[in-house]
Tab-separated table of C-alpha atoms in Angstrom:
chain	number	residue	atom	x	y	z
Z	291	MET	CA	0.000	0.000	0.000
Z	292	ARG	CA	1.253	3.467	-0.922
Z	293	ILE	CA	0.469	6.781	0.804
Z	294	LEU	CA	0.860	10.223	-0.784
Z	295	VAL	CA	1.443	13.124	1.625
Z	296	PRO	CA	1.415	16.701	0.272
Z	297	VAL	CA	3.464	19.166	2.347
Z	298	LYS	CA	3.648	22.953	2.109
Z	299	ARG	CA	6.497	25.352	2.912
Z	300	VAL	CA	5.178	28.224	5.030
Z	301	VAL	CA	6.460	30.941	7.347
Z	302	ASP	CA	7.353	29.297	10.650
Z	303	TYR	CA	4.525	29.464	13.166
Z	304	ASN	CA	6.803	31.170	15.719
Z	305	VAL	CA	7.449	34.132	13.385
Z	306	LYS	CA	5.339	37.278	13.596
Z	307	VAL	CA	4.549	38.052	9.969
Z	308	ARG	CA	4.735	41.588	8.613
Z	309	VAL	CA	2.822	43.103	5.736
Z	310	LYS	CA	4.875	44.666	2.936
Z	311	SER	CA	4.982	48.463	2.835
Z	312	ASP	CA	3.139	48.495	-0.510
Z	313	ASN	CA	0.384	46.183	0.852
Z	314	THR	CA	0.920	43.608	-1.910
Z	315	GLY	CA	1.442	40.685	0.471
Z	316	VAL	CA	3.417	39.358	3.423
Z	317	ASP	CA	7.148	39.993	3.702
Z	318	ILE	CA	8.976	36.644	3.693
Z	319	ALA	CA	12.475	37.954	2.938
Z	320	ASN	CA	14.993	36.530	5.444
Z	321	VAL	CA	12.145	34.912	7.390
Z	322	LYS	CA	12.397	31.407	8.829
Z	323	MET	CA	10.347	28.933	6.791
Z	324	SER	CA	9.215	25.462	7.834
Z	325	MET	CA	6.746	22.703	7.057
Z	326	ASN	CA	3.096	23.538	7.624
Z	327	PRO	CA	2.285	22.058	11.089
Z	328	PHE	CA	-0.840	20.244	9.882
Z	329	ASP	CA	1.191	18.647	7.067
Z	330	GLU	CA	3.816	17.559	9.584
Z	331	ILE	CA	1.049	15.713	11.437
Z	332	ALA	CA	0.028	14.088	8.130
Z	333	VAL	CA	3.590	12.868	7.494
Z	334	GLU	CA	3.843	11.520	11.035
Z	335	GLU	CA	0.574	9.599	10.654
Z	336	ALA	CA	1.677	8.095	7.337
Z	337	VAL	CA	5.011	7.017	8.838
Z	338	ARG	CA	3.258	5.460	11.845
Z	339	LEU	CA	1.039	3.436	9.526
Z	340	LYS	CA	4.173	2.257	7.718
Z	341	GLU	CA	5.833	1.304	11.007
Z	342	LYS	CA	2.777	-0.836	11.813
Z	343	GLY	CA	3.408	-2.784	8.613
Z	344	LEU	CA	0.222	-1.532	6.931
Z	345	VAL	CA	1.985	0.624	4.338
Z	346	THR	CA	4.913	-0.134	2.054
Z	347	GLU	CA	5.818	3.352	0.806
Z	348	VAL	CA	5.259	6.972	1.872
Z	349	ILE	CA	5.696	9.629	-0.818
Z	350	ALA	CA	5.992	13.303	0.146
Z	351	VAL	CA	4.943	15.919	-2.416
Z	352	SER	CA	5.452	19.672	-2.418
Z	353	CYS	CA	4.459	22.324	-4.956
Z	354	GLY	CA	6.329	25.604	-5.284
Z	355	ALA	CA	9.791	27.095	-5.663
Z	356	VAL	CA	13.045	25.157	-5.491
Z	357	HIS	CA	13.360	25.944	-1.756
Z	358	CYS	CA	10.520	23.468	-1.143
Z	359	GLN	CA	13.185	20.766	-1.417
Z	360	GLU	CA	14.088	21.609	2.188
Z	361	THR	CA	10.517	20.844	3.269
Z	362	LEU	CA	10.617	17.527	1.405
Z	363	ARG	CA	13.925	16.629	3.060
Z	364	THR	CA	12.293	17.287	6.427
Z	365	ALA	CA	9.428	14.958	5.484
Z	366	MET	CA	11.948	12.292	4.504
Z	367	ALA	CA	13.810	12.815	7.772
Z	368	ILE	CA	10.551	12.068	9.585
Z	369	GLY	CA	10.258	8.850	7.592
Z	370	ALA	CA	8.935	9.421	4.067
Z	371	ASP	CA	10.621	7.137	1.523
Z	372	ARG	CA	10.934	9.601	-1.348
Z	373	GLY	CA	9.876	13.062	-2.437
Z	374	ILE	CA	8.409	14.755	-5.496
Z	375	LEU	CA	8.752	18.495	-6.096
Z	376	VAL	CA	6.423	20.176	-8.567
Z	377	GLU	CA	8.627	23.183	-9.230
Z	378	THR	CA	7.077	26.502	-10.209
Z	379	ASN	CA	7.523	30.142	-9.266
Z	380	VAL	CA	3.880	30.956	-9.992
Z	381	GLU	CA	1.750	31.842	-6.961
Z	382	LEU	CA	-0.197	28.640	-6.363
Z	383	GLN	CA	-3.815	28.751	-5.259
Z	384	PRO	CA	-5.732	25.796	-3.753
Z	385	LEU	CA	-7.397	24.758	-7.016
Z	386	ALA	CA	-4.070	24.696	-8.871
Z	387	VAL	CA	-2.465	22.613	-6.113
Z	388	ALA	CA	-5.434	20.218	-6.134
Z	389	LYS	CA	-5.073	19.771	-9.910
Z	390	LEU	CA	-1.344	19.078	-9.556
Z	391	LEU	CA	-2.018	16.529	-6.820
Z	392	LYS	CA	-4.758	14.923	-8.940
Z	393	ALA	CA	-2.200	14.438	-11.751
Z	394	LEU	CA	0.248	12.846	-9.297
Z	395	VAL	CA	-2.477	10.619	-7.847
Z	396	ASP	CA	-3.203	9.354	-11.356
Z	397	LYS	CA	0.505	8.700	-11.868
Z	398	GLU	CA	1.462	7.174	-8.502
Z	399	GLN	CA	-1.857	5.397	-7.747
Z	400	PRO	CA	-1.679	5.717	-3.940
Z	401	SER	CA	-4.210	3.909	-1.761
Z	402	LEU	CA	-4.421	6.853	0.619
Z	403	ILE	CA	-3.749	10.589	0.443
Z	404	ILE	CA	-3.176	12.289	3.800
Z	405	LEU	CA	-2.742	16.046	3.992
Z	406	GLY	CA	-3.131	18.818	6.541
Z	407	LYS	CA	-6.616	20.286	6.852
Z	408	GLN	CA	-5.252	23.766	6.090
Z	409	ALA	CA	-2.056	25.763	5.745
Z	410	ILE	CA	-1.278	28.368	8.392
Z	411	ASP	CA	-0.440	31.060	5.818
Z	412	ASP	CA	-3.685	31.376	3.833
Z	413	ASP	CA	-5.928	29.212	6.092
Z	414	ALA	CA	-7.899	28.248	2.990
Z	415	ASN	CA	-8.910	24.713	4.062
Z	416	GLN	CA	-9.749	23.852	0.443
Z	417	THR	CA	-7.061	21.699	-1.170
Z	418	GLY	CA	-8.049	18.352	0.374
Z	419	GLN	CA	-11.719	18.765	-0.491
Z	420	MET	CA	-10.942	19.938	-4.017
Z	421	LEU	CA	-8.591	16.997	-4.570
Z	422	ALA	CA	-11.262	14.532	-3.426
Z	423	ALA	CA	-13.757	16.099	-5.815
Z	424	LEU	CA	-11.377	16.163	-8.796
Z	425	ALA	CA	-10.220	12.571	-8.214
Z	426	ASP	CA	-13.759	11.385	-7.340
Z	427	LEU	CA	-12.527	9.834	-4.083
Z	428	PRO	CA	-14.233	9.497	-0.680
Z	429	GLN	CA	-12.953	11.980	1.902
Z	430	ALA	CA	-12.799	12.479	5.659
Z	431	THR	CA	-11.733	15.885	6.965
Z	432	PHE	CA	-10.429	17.003	10.385
Z	433	ALA	CA	-9.284	13.496	11.340
Z	434	SER	CA	-8.410	12.933	15.009
Z	435	LYS	CA	-7.954	9.144	14.658
Z	436	VAL	CA	-7.151	6.904	11.672
Z	437	GLU	CA	-7.426	3.104	11.589
Z	438	LEU	CA	-6.322	1.432	8.360
Z	439	SER	CA	-7.160	-2.057	7.088
Z	440	ALA	CA	-6.576	-3.857	3.794
Z	441	ASP	CA	-9.301	-2.139	1.773
Z	442	LYS	CA	-10.920	0.334	4.176
Z	443	VAL	CA	-9.990	3.152	6.522
Z	444	SER	CA	-11.928	4.211	9.594
Z	445	VAL	CA	-11.611	7.908	10.421
Z	446	THR	CA	-12.790	9.618	13.594
Z	447	ARG	CA	-13.299	13.306	12.880
Z	448	GLU	CA	-14.106	16.307	15.006
Z	449	VAL	CA	-17.447	18.019	14.354
Z	450	ASP	CA	-19.327	20.758	16.194
Z	451	GLY	CA	-21.397	18.251	18.158
Z	452	GLY	CA	-18.498	15.986	19.183
Z	453	LEU	CA	-16.939	13.115	17.232
Z	454	GLU	CA	-18.058	11.371	14.062
Z	455	THR	CA	-16.609	8.103	12.703
Z	456	LEU	CA	-16.588	7.410	8.976
Z	457	ALA	CA	-15.676	4.212	7.127
Z	458	LEU	CA	-14.130	4.885	3.707
Z	459	THR	CA	-13.258	2.476	0.934
Z	460	LEU	CA	-9.762	2.901	-0.484
Z	461	PRO	CA	-8.406	4.891	-2.215
Z	462	ALA	CA	-9.467	7.896	-0.139
Z	463	VAL	CA	-8.464	11.402	0.952
Z	464	ILE	CA	-7.937	12.345	4.626
Z	465	THR	CA	-7.144	15.753	6.098
Z	466	THR	CA	-5.563	15.895	9.548
Z	467	ASP	CA	-6.493	17.831	12.666
Z	468	LEU	CA	-4.163	18.865	15.491
Z	469	ARG	CA	-5.178	16.070	17.859
Z	470	LEU	CA	-4.379	13.221	15.458
Z	471	ASN	CA	-0.806	12.824	16.764
Z	472	GLU	CA	2.295	14.634	17.963
Z	473	PRO	CA	5.059	14.648	15.310
Z	474	ARG	CA	8.379	13.163	16.380
Z	475	TYR	CA	11.558	15.120	16.884
Z	476	VAL	CA	13.738	14.950	13.770
Z	477	THR	CA	17.204	13.691	14.718
Z	478	LEU	CA	20.459	14.619	12.992
Z	479	PRO	CA	21.157	11.046	11.732
Z	480	ASN	CA	17.744	10.980	10.065
Z	481	ILE	CA	18.388	14.399	8.517
Z	482	MET	CA	21.618	13.052	7.029
Z	483	LYS	CA	19.854	9.924	5.734
Z	484	ALA	CA	17.159	12.084	4.128
Z	485	LYS	CA	19.782	13.813	1.974
Z	486	LYS	CA	20.438	10.511	0.191
Z	487	ARG	CA	16.817	9.626	-0.515
Z	488	GLN	CA	15.230	10.013	-3.923
Z	489	LEU	CA	13.785	13.431	-4.755
Z	490	ASP	CA	12.270	13.878	-8.211
Z	491	THR	CA	11.467	17.259	-9.757
Z	492	VAL	CA	8.720	17.857	-12.313
Z	493	LYS	CA	7.121	20.948	-13.811
Z	494	PRO	CA	3.367	21.689	-13.930
Z	495	GLU	CA	3.484	21.458	-17.724
Z	496	ASP	CA	4.929	17.941	-17.427
Z	497	LEU	CA	1.711	17.017	-15.606
Z	498	GLY	CA	-0.464	18.878	-18.104
Z	499	VAL	CA	-1.770	21.323	-15.483
Z	500	ASP	CA	-2.385	25.063	-15.915
Z	501	VAL	CA	-1.489	26.750	-12.612
Z	502	LEU	CA	-2.131	30.377	-13.549
Z	503	PRO	CA	-3.967	32.142	-10.686
Z	504	ARG	CA	-7.736	32.527	-11.014
Z	505	LEU	CA	-7.902	35.001	-8.140
Z	506	LYS	CA	-6.057	38.291	-7.703
Z	507	THR	CA	-5.045	39.732	-4.344
Z	508	LEU	CA	-5.875	43.417	-4.421
Z	509	LYS	CA	-4.546	44.478	-1.042
Z	510	VAL	CA	-3.164	42.987	2.169
Z	511	THR	CA	-3.460	44.955	5.423
Z	512	GLU	CA	-2.778	44.250	9.057
Z	513	PRO	CA	-5.787	43.926	11.369
Z	514	ALA	CA	-6.704	47.028	13.330
Z	515	LYS	CA	-5.007	47.318	16.693
Z	516	ARG	CA	-7.236	46.330	19.590
Z	517	GLY	CA	-8.255	49.125	21.912
Z	518	ALA	CA	-7.803	48.974	25.665
Z	519	GLY	CA	-10.608	47.462	27.703
Z	520	ILE	CA	-12.695	49.438	30.170
Z	521	LYS	CA	-14.508	48.694	33.400
Z	522	VAL	CA	-18.175	49.444	33.928
Z	523	ALA	CA	-20.004	50.009	37.168
Z	524	ASP	CA	-22.900	47.640	36.614
Z	525	VAL	CA	-24.832	45.554	34.091
Z	526	ALA	CA	-26.935	48.510	32.991
Z	527	ALA	CA	-23.816	50.454	32.007
Z	528	LEU	CA	-22.466	47.404	30.177
Z	529	VAL	CA	-25.674	47.012	28.176
Z	530	GLU	CA	-25.707	50.732	27.366
Z	531	LYS	CA	-22.158	50.637	25.993
Z	532	LEU	CA	-22.751	47.433	24.011
Z	533	LYS	CA	-25.844	49.009	22.493
Z	534	ASN	CA	-24.710	52.580	21.816
Z	535	GLU	CA	-20.931	52.360	21.453
Z	536	ALA	CA	-20.087	48.836	20.296
Z	537	LYS	CA	-23.461	48.525	18.537
Z	538	VAL	CA	-23.489	44.738	18.917
Z	539	ILE	CA	-26.963	44.507	20.449
């Protein structure tokens, strides 16, 4: 059984992002980049399934500039067997990424695709669902537990009312939530081993996919600074301020 795990290179979650002075986007010059945390959970889950003897190969995939090779090497240091980089300098939107992944799914024929539910840069939460639709595969989003068998996968997912368990026939698409697992610490020996593992590079045109953006970002601005809180004497004063000043009631 083969698992495909898409991973995205994003600004590290510990970094406070800054908007460019011309409001065209976020400044990522000389900023620490790392693997999207939700994707790291996806890689960890795939590797754990392999360690249980349920999976024979884990393939990490990343779409973007050449620097995404670093993210793929990290995935291989966690335990992925090989990596595929779809190299392009075009700004990739969720639909374009889903189409690229669909082409790779057709080529690699994985039994399971596990990816993070969303990336922490755009928070789109779209790629997994779009991939499932394009590939006509069953999907389970926000997975907090995954149990794999020969031809089925049972996924416990978090919903507003609690937990829901779905049984999917393979192949299928799963997106991971935070509580699925805790990714392992990547050791130096594994980082060195990852440098020797296979990493293939393809272009979007090699896969027959048009990745030109369908959406245009007009302006990016920082959220307004929060004002200081105030104290009120009683409930009546609170209601009056909520009604006349905040205008929320």
